[in-house]
């Protein structure tokens, strides 16, 4: 390891910042090392090497970025703007050099300084500006928009602190600030020349001409600029943690408005910049040039803000502004969980955004008039459909999902099952008013990050057997693997690649937990946010039951058992007590099982701390079985199920979200199905309430072992109580863990048997990868482009 910049000094910078020859690249890295003001010239350790390397890669990106900007300026295509409060980006270096096609050259270049590219890439901190699936989806979408050459762009907030870092202590999960900008991000480009006013509070006044109401004044009239700076830094200080429950915080609402207002003003400026006659009008063209996609209801305020900008700033009348807004905006729903449907207090909103509240009231009024005048038959449903809910006059609220449905030209769900539930239940009443407004866009993942870069071993095999690497941008080509599903040579290569990934994963586990796991055991993984509906509790009760059976077995009987390593990872929302109890339970069970010499050859249970994108990139390639076991009807889509399947991992799962479509694609023989179906759930909950449900004795055994104190004296009663019919918490096993437990255990028995047959298992694994083509986010985004946004590819010549 060079102790000073010696090595960096000797290399001359290349003539072009976008050099592609290793010696020229090394020169550029050295240039950045020397002229980067962030580090002492004495230092060129791995961290400095990362920053200098990233900055040299950024030069390539900037060149393309500028070319693209000029290209769009000239060709003026219709463009999509994706609004998301979250982007779960992860690291960027490997992805950037990989997509630029210069990984090999960069690897060689950094070798000249004595470094491995992977080690340098490992220095980068994750940009964790999201909570889970929704934020990761936004990042996969941007990747696909770029890959498909679409005129499309994402807007988000650059939070100073990302999603918290998770430590596991004696008492369970602890949260620490994620200081990802501790030093700086080499990928950021501040644009001091692009500034828009975003205003809060104030009041509404009518101008002397009397024609329109205009919002005139605002809070920050005293030393506006310095306060504005402080205010923006506060607004973007933290990502709100929690993907299901929204914090009723004023700051959260400010964040949402800040994103919407700044983004829309930027879009309008861009729209005007591209054609001279737009500066003073020609607004009818706007929806033919701009599409705005709302990633869930978090950016709903884009609707009243666009109305306000068009009316108050641009002078349009209501009807014209409404027509433009409606034709511009579309909305993606991500959840049917009632507690996750965003509502904002009208009182709070009136105070923070009085003009917007006024516009929302008008939208609501006109919607109600529409129903009464044109859809009389729906009049009885108006209370649940309207935007403003004043059923509790003390606490009137704005229902953001209703505002989105009423104001968007298209609403979509994120998997077939979910979209059907939207049409048949959550938004059923709106379907009779707008029968063609509702669509499905099954989620997807980028195959670049989630196979090519995270699993080079398997990628190489796929390319070799398909005789092309085109699958990275045409994932349907993976079906070409099916005809080799029984080929012994492929089997040998496939199994060797999996083993290499398992060893890498085992090393990660040892590094972060100190637990040694056996790479020849079955690697069984569940990683996702900890949530009762995702049922990590079902998994851990299964593990407890497995442990108990092992304890009861003779040494001889144990010989026949399929050794298994169960890994669970995920963050629990800091105030979600039951989720934190689940984290604690997994850790407690692990501590007992892993240290029990009678069983630990056959079973280990490991909690993987601080689950994030980079951890996922190590875990998923090394996984053989993965658990997607939510109560049917509750997981809108899931996307980690797609990542696992793509990496040749077999799923044990319920018929929920995208599992349904994955099973269709990979074949039912290659998917371990169990559990209640979505349309049975309501009835089963009723049965539970009415005492008609007889729990399986195996379920009782597992709970009893935890109650006995076998895993320590922590108070698990509240957790176990929630599984009882008439718990004090009143949820009566709302997530049906007890009902699904026996079929889950049976499915796990089928897994054990299948794993013993190596040939059978490897074939299942191959057929999972082969059937994953549909789940490329390229397919998803192509559908949004054609069926919602009406935009076309516009490659830079
Ligand atoms: C893909 C991904 C998710 C989403 O996982 P689900 O199992 O679909 O909920 C969450 N977090 C990270 C870091 C991911 O990469």
PDB file of N, CA and C in Angstrom, residues 375-411:
ATOM      1  N   UNK A 375     -72.473  10.867 -12.558  1.00  0.00           N
ATOM      2  CA  UNK A 375     -72.461   9.477 -12.067  1.00  0.00           C
ATOM      3  C   UNK A 375     -73.331   9.357 -10.828  1.00  0.00           C
ATOM      4  N   UNK A 376     -74.575   9.717 -11.023  1.00  0.00           N
ATOM      5  CA  UNK A 376     -75.532   9.776  -9.925  1.00  0.00           C
ATOM      6  C   UNK A 376     -75.523   8.485  -9.099  1.00  0.00           C
ATOM      7  N   UNK A 377     -75.327   7.352  -9.800  1.00  0.00           N
ATOM      8  CA  UNK A 377     -75.367   6.049  -9.119  1.00  0.00           C
ATOM      9  C   UNK A 377     -74.273   5.918  -8.062  1.00  0.00           C
ATOM     10  N   UNK A 378     -73.225   6.759  -8.170  1.00  0.00           N
ATOM     11  CA  UNK A 378     -72.111   6.667  -7.222  1.00  0.00           C
ATOM     12  C   UNK A 378     -72.267   7.622  -6.045  1.00  0.00           C
ATOM     13  N   UNK A 379     -73.358   8.341  -6.021  1.00  0.00           N
ATOM     14  CA  UNK A 379     -73.501   9.388  -5.007  1.00  0.00           C
ATOM     15  C   UNK A 379     -73.359   8.841  -3.586  1.00  0.00           C
ATOM     16  N   UNK A 380     -73.874   7.648  -3.371  1.00  0.00           N
ATOM     17  CA  UNK A 380     -73.802   7.056  -2.047  1.00  0.00           C
ATOM     18  C   UNK A 380     -72.385   6.729  -1.600  1.00  0.00           C
ATOM     19  N   UNK A 381     -71.492   6.677  -2.550  1.00  0.00           N
ATOM     20  CA  UNK A 381     -70.101   6.321  -2.232  1.00  0.00           C
ATOM     21  C   UNK A 381     -69.220   7.551  -2.046  1.00  0.00           C
ATOM     22  N   UNK A 382     -69.833   8.704  -2.192  1.00  0.00           N
ATOM     23  CA  UNK A 382     -69.019   9.918  -2.278  1.00  0.00           C
ATOM     24  C   UNK A 382     -68.151  10.156  -1.039  1.00  0.00           C
ATOM     25  N   UNK A 383     -68.664   9.754   0.130  1.00  0.00           N
ATOM     26  CA  UNK A 383     -67.905  10.017   1.351  1.00  0.00           C
ATOM     27  C   UNK A 383     -66.549   9.334   1.357  1.00  0.00           C
ATOM     28  N   UNK A 384     -66.498   8.114   0.823  1.00  0.00           N
ATOM     29  CA  UNK A 384     -65.207   7.410   0.831  1.00  0.00           C
ATOM     30  C   UNK A 384     -64.350   7.797  -0.366  1.00  0.00           C
ATOM     31  N   UNK A 385     -64.965   8.391  -1.373  1.00  0.00           N
ATOM     32  CA  UNK A 385     -64.201   8.739  -2.583  1.00  0.00           C
ATOM     33  C   UNK A 385     -63.627  10.148  -2.552  1.00  0.00           C
ATOM     34  N   UNK A 386     -64.260  11.038  -1.811  1.00  0.00           N
ATOM     35  CA  UNK A 386     -63.820  12.432  -1.903  1.00  0.00           C
ATOM     36  C   UNK A 386     -62.422  12.623  -1.305  1.00  0.00           C
ATOM     37  N   UNK A 387     -61.832  13.743  -1.650  1.00  0.00           N
ATOM     38  CA  UNK A 387     -60.443  14.001  -1.252  1.00  0.00           C
ATOM     39  C   UNK A 387     -60.370  14.431   0.205  1.00  0.00           C
ATOM     40  N   UNK A 388     -61.293  15.299   0.592  1.00  0.00           N
ATOM     41  CA  UNK A 388     -61.270  15.809   1.962  1.00  0.00           C
ATOM     42  C   UNK A 388     -62.168  14.954   2.831  1.00  0.00           C
ATOM     43  N   UNK A 389     -61.627  14.496   3.937  1.00  0.00           N
ATOM     44  CA  UNK A 389     -62.395  13.650   4.843  1.00  0.00           C
ATOM     45  C   UNK A 389     -62.635  14.419   6.126  1.00  0.00           C
ATOM     46  N   UNK A 390     -63.890  14.846   6.316  1.00  0.00           N
ATOM     47  CA  UNK A 390     -64.187  15.572   7.549  1.00  0.00           C
ATOM     48  C   UNK A 390     -65.145  14.776   8.410  1.00  0.00           C
ATOM     49  N   UNK A 391     -65.061  13.436   8.278  1.00  0.00           N
ATOM     50  CA  UNK A 391     -65.954  12.593   9.092  1.00  0.00           C
ATOM     51  C   UNK A 391     -65.661  12.803  10.577  1.00  0.00           C
ATOM     52  N   UNK A 392     -64.425  13.139  10.888  1.00  0.00           N
ATOM     53  CA  UNK A 392     -64.120  13.581  12.242  1.00  0.00           C
ATOM     54  C   UNK A 392     -63.898  15.097  12.182  1.00  0.00           C
ATOM     55  N   UNK A 393     -64.916  15.878  12.551  1.00  0.00           N
ATOM     56  CA  UNK A 393     -64.831  17.332  12.354  1.00  0.00           C
ATOM     57  C   UNK A 393     -63.698  17.963  13.171  1.00  0.00           C
ATOM     58  N   UNK A 394     -63.252  17.258  14.219  1.00  0.00           N
ATOM     59  CA  UNK A 394     -62.118  17.757  15.001  1.00  0.00           C
ATOM     60  C   UNK A 394     -60.806  17.614  14.228  1.00  0.00           C
ATOM     61  N   UNK A 395     -60.775  16.612  13.367  1.00  0.00           N
ATOM     62  CA  UNK A 395     -59.521  16.316  12.673  1.00  0.00           C
ATOM     63  C   UNK A 395     -59.741  16.070  11.186  1.00  0.00           C
ATOM     64  N   UNK A 396     -60.147  17.090  10.458  1.00  0.00           N
ATOM     65  CA  UNK A 396     -60.327  16.874   9.011  1.00  0.00           C
ATOM     66  C   UNK A 396     -58.982  16.591   8.333  1.00  0.00           C
ATOM     67  N   UNK A 397     -58.995  15.649   7.379  1.00  0.00           N
ATOM     68  CA  UNK A 397     -57.739  15.275   6.716  1.00  0.00           C
ATOM     69  C   UNK A 397     -57.875  15.295   5.189  1.00  0.00           C
ATOM     70  N   UNK A 398     -56.731  15.442   4.549  1.00  0.00           N
ATOM     71  CA  UNK A 398     -56.652  15.290   3.087  1.00  0.00           C
ATOM     72  C   UNK A 398     -56.178  13.876   2.808  1.00  0.00           C
ATOM     73  N   UNK A 399     -56.938  13.142   1.985  1.00  0.00           N
ATOM     74  CA  UNK A 399     -56.511  11.784   1.620  1.00  0.00           C
ATOM     75  C   UNK A 399     -55.700  11.874   0.331  1.00  0.00           C
ATOM     76  N   UNK A 400     -54.409  11.641   0.484  1.00  0.00           N
ATOM     77  CA  UNK A 400     -53.508  11.876  -0.642  1.00  0.00           C
ATOM     78  C   UNK A 400     -53.768  10.894  -1.797  1.00  0.00           C
ATOM     79  N   UNK A 401     -54.056   9.633  -1.486  1.00  0.00           N
ATOM     80  CA  UNK A 401     -54.292   8.669  -2.567  1.00  0.00           C
ATOM     81  C   UNK A 401     -55.526   9.081  -3.375  1.00  0.00           C
ATOM     82  N   UNK A 402     -56.571   9.561  -2.688  1.00  0.00           N
ATOM     83  CA  UNK A 402     -57.770   9.988  -3.400  1.00  0.00           C
ATOM     84  C   UNK A 402     -57.473  11.191  -4.285  1.00  0.00           C
ATOM     85  N   UNK A 403     -56.667  12.118  -3.765  1.00  0.00           N
ATOM     86  CA  UNK A 403     -56.282  13.286  -4.560  1.00  0.00           C
ATOM     87  C   UNK A 403     -55.532  12.844  -5.824  1.00  0.00           C
ATOM     88  N   UNK A 404     -54.676  11.856  -5.667  1.00  0.00           N
ATOM     89  CA  UNK A 404     -53.911  11.345  -6.822  1.00  0.00           C
ATOM     90  C   UNK A 404     -54.825  10.683  -7.847  1.00  0.00           C
ATOM     91  N   UNK A 405     -55.760   9.864  -7.371  1.00  0.00           N
ATOM     92  CA  UNK A 405     -56.635   9.148  -8.305  1.00  0.00           C
ATOM     93  C   UNK A 405     -57.514  10.141  -9.069  1.00  0.00           C
ATOM     94  N   UNK A 406     -58.021  11.132  -8.343  1.00  0.00           N
ATOM     95  CA  UNK A 406     -58.922  12.103  -8.963  1.00  0.00           C
ATOM     96  C   UNK A 406     -58.176  12.985  -9.976  1.00  0.00           C
ATOM     97  N   UNK A 407     -56.886  13.221  -9.746  1.00  0.00           N
ATOM     98  CA  UNK A 407     -56.159  14.221 -10.543  1.00  0.00           C
ATOM     99  C   UNK A 407     -55.210  13.635 -11.584  1.00  0.00           C
ATOM    100  N   UNK A 408     -55.060  12.301 -11.638  1.00  0.00           N
ATOM    101  CA  UNK A 408     -54.096  11.701 -12.563  1.00  0.00           C
ATOM    102  C   UNK A 408     -54.805  11.083 -13.750  1.00  0.00           C
ATOM    103  N   UNK A 409     -54.130  11.095 -14.907  1.00  0.00           N
ATOM    104  CA  UNK A 409     -54.759  10.448 -16.073  1.00  0.00           C
ATOM    105  C   UNK A 409     -54.639   8.932 -15.980  1.00  0.00           C
ATOM    106  N   UNK A 410     -53.608   8.442 -15.235  1.00  0.00           N
ATOM    107  CA  UNK A 410     -53.414   7.001 -15.113  1.00  0.00           C
ATOM    108  C   UNK A 410     -52.965   6.658 -13.689  1.00  0.00           C
ATOM    109  N   UNK A 411     -53.510   5.544 -13.197  1.00  0.00           N
ATOM    110  CA  UNK A 411     -53.100   5.029 -11.884  1.00  0.00           C
ATOM    111  C   UNK A 411     -52.645   3.598 -12.106  1.00  0.00           C
TER     112      UNK A 411
END
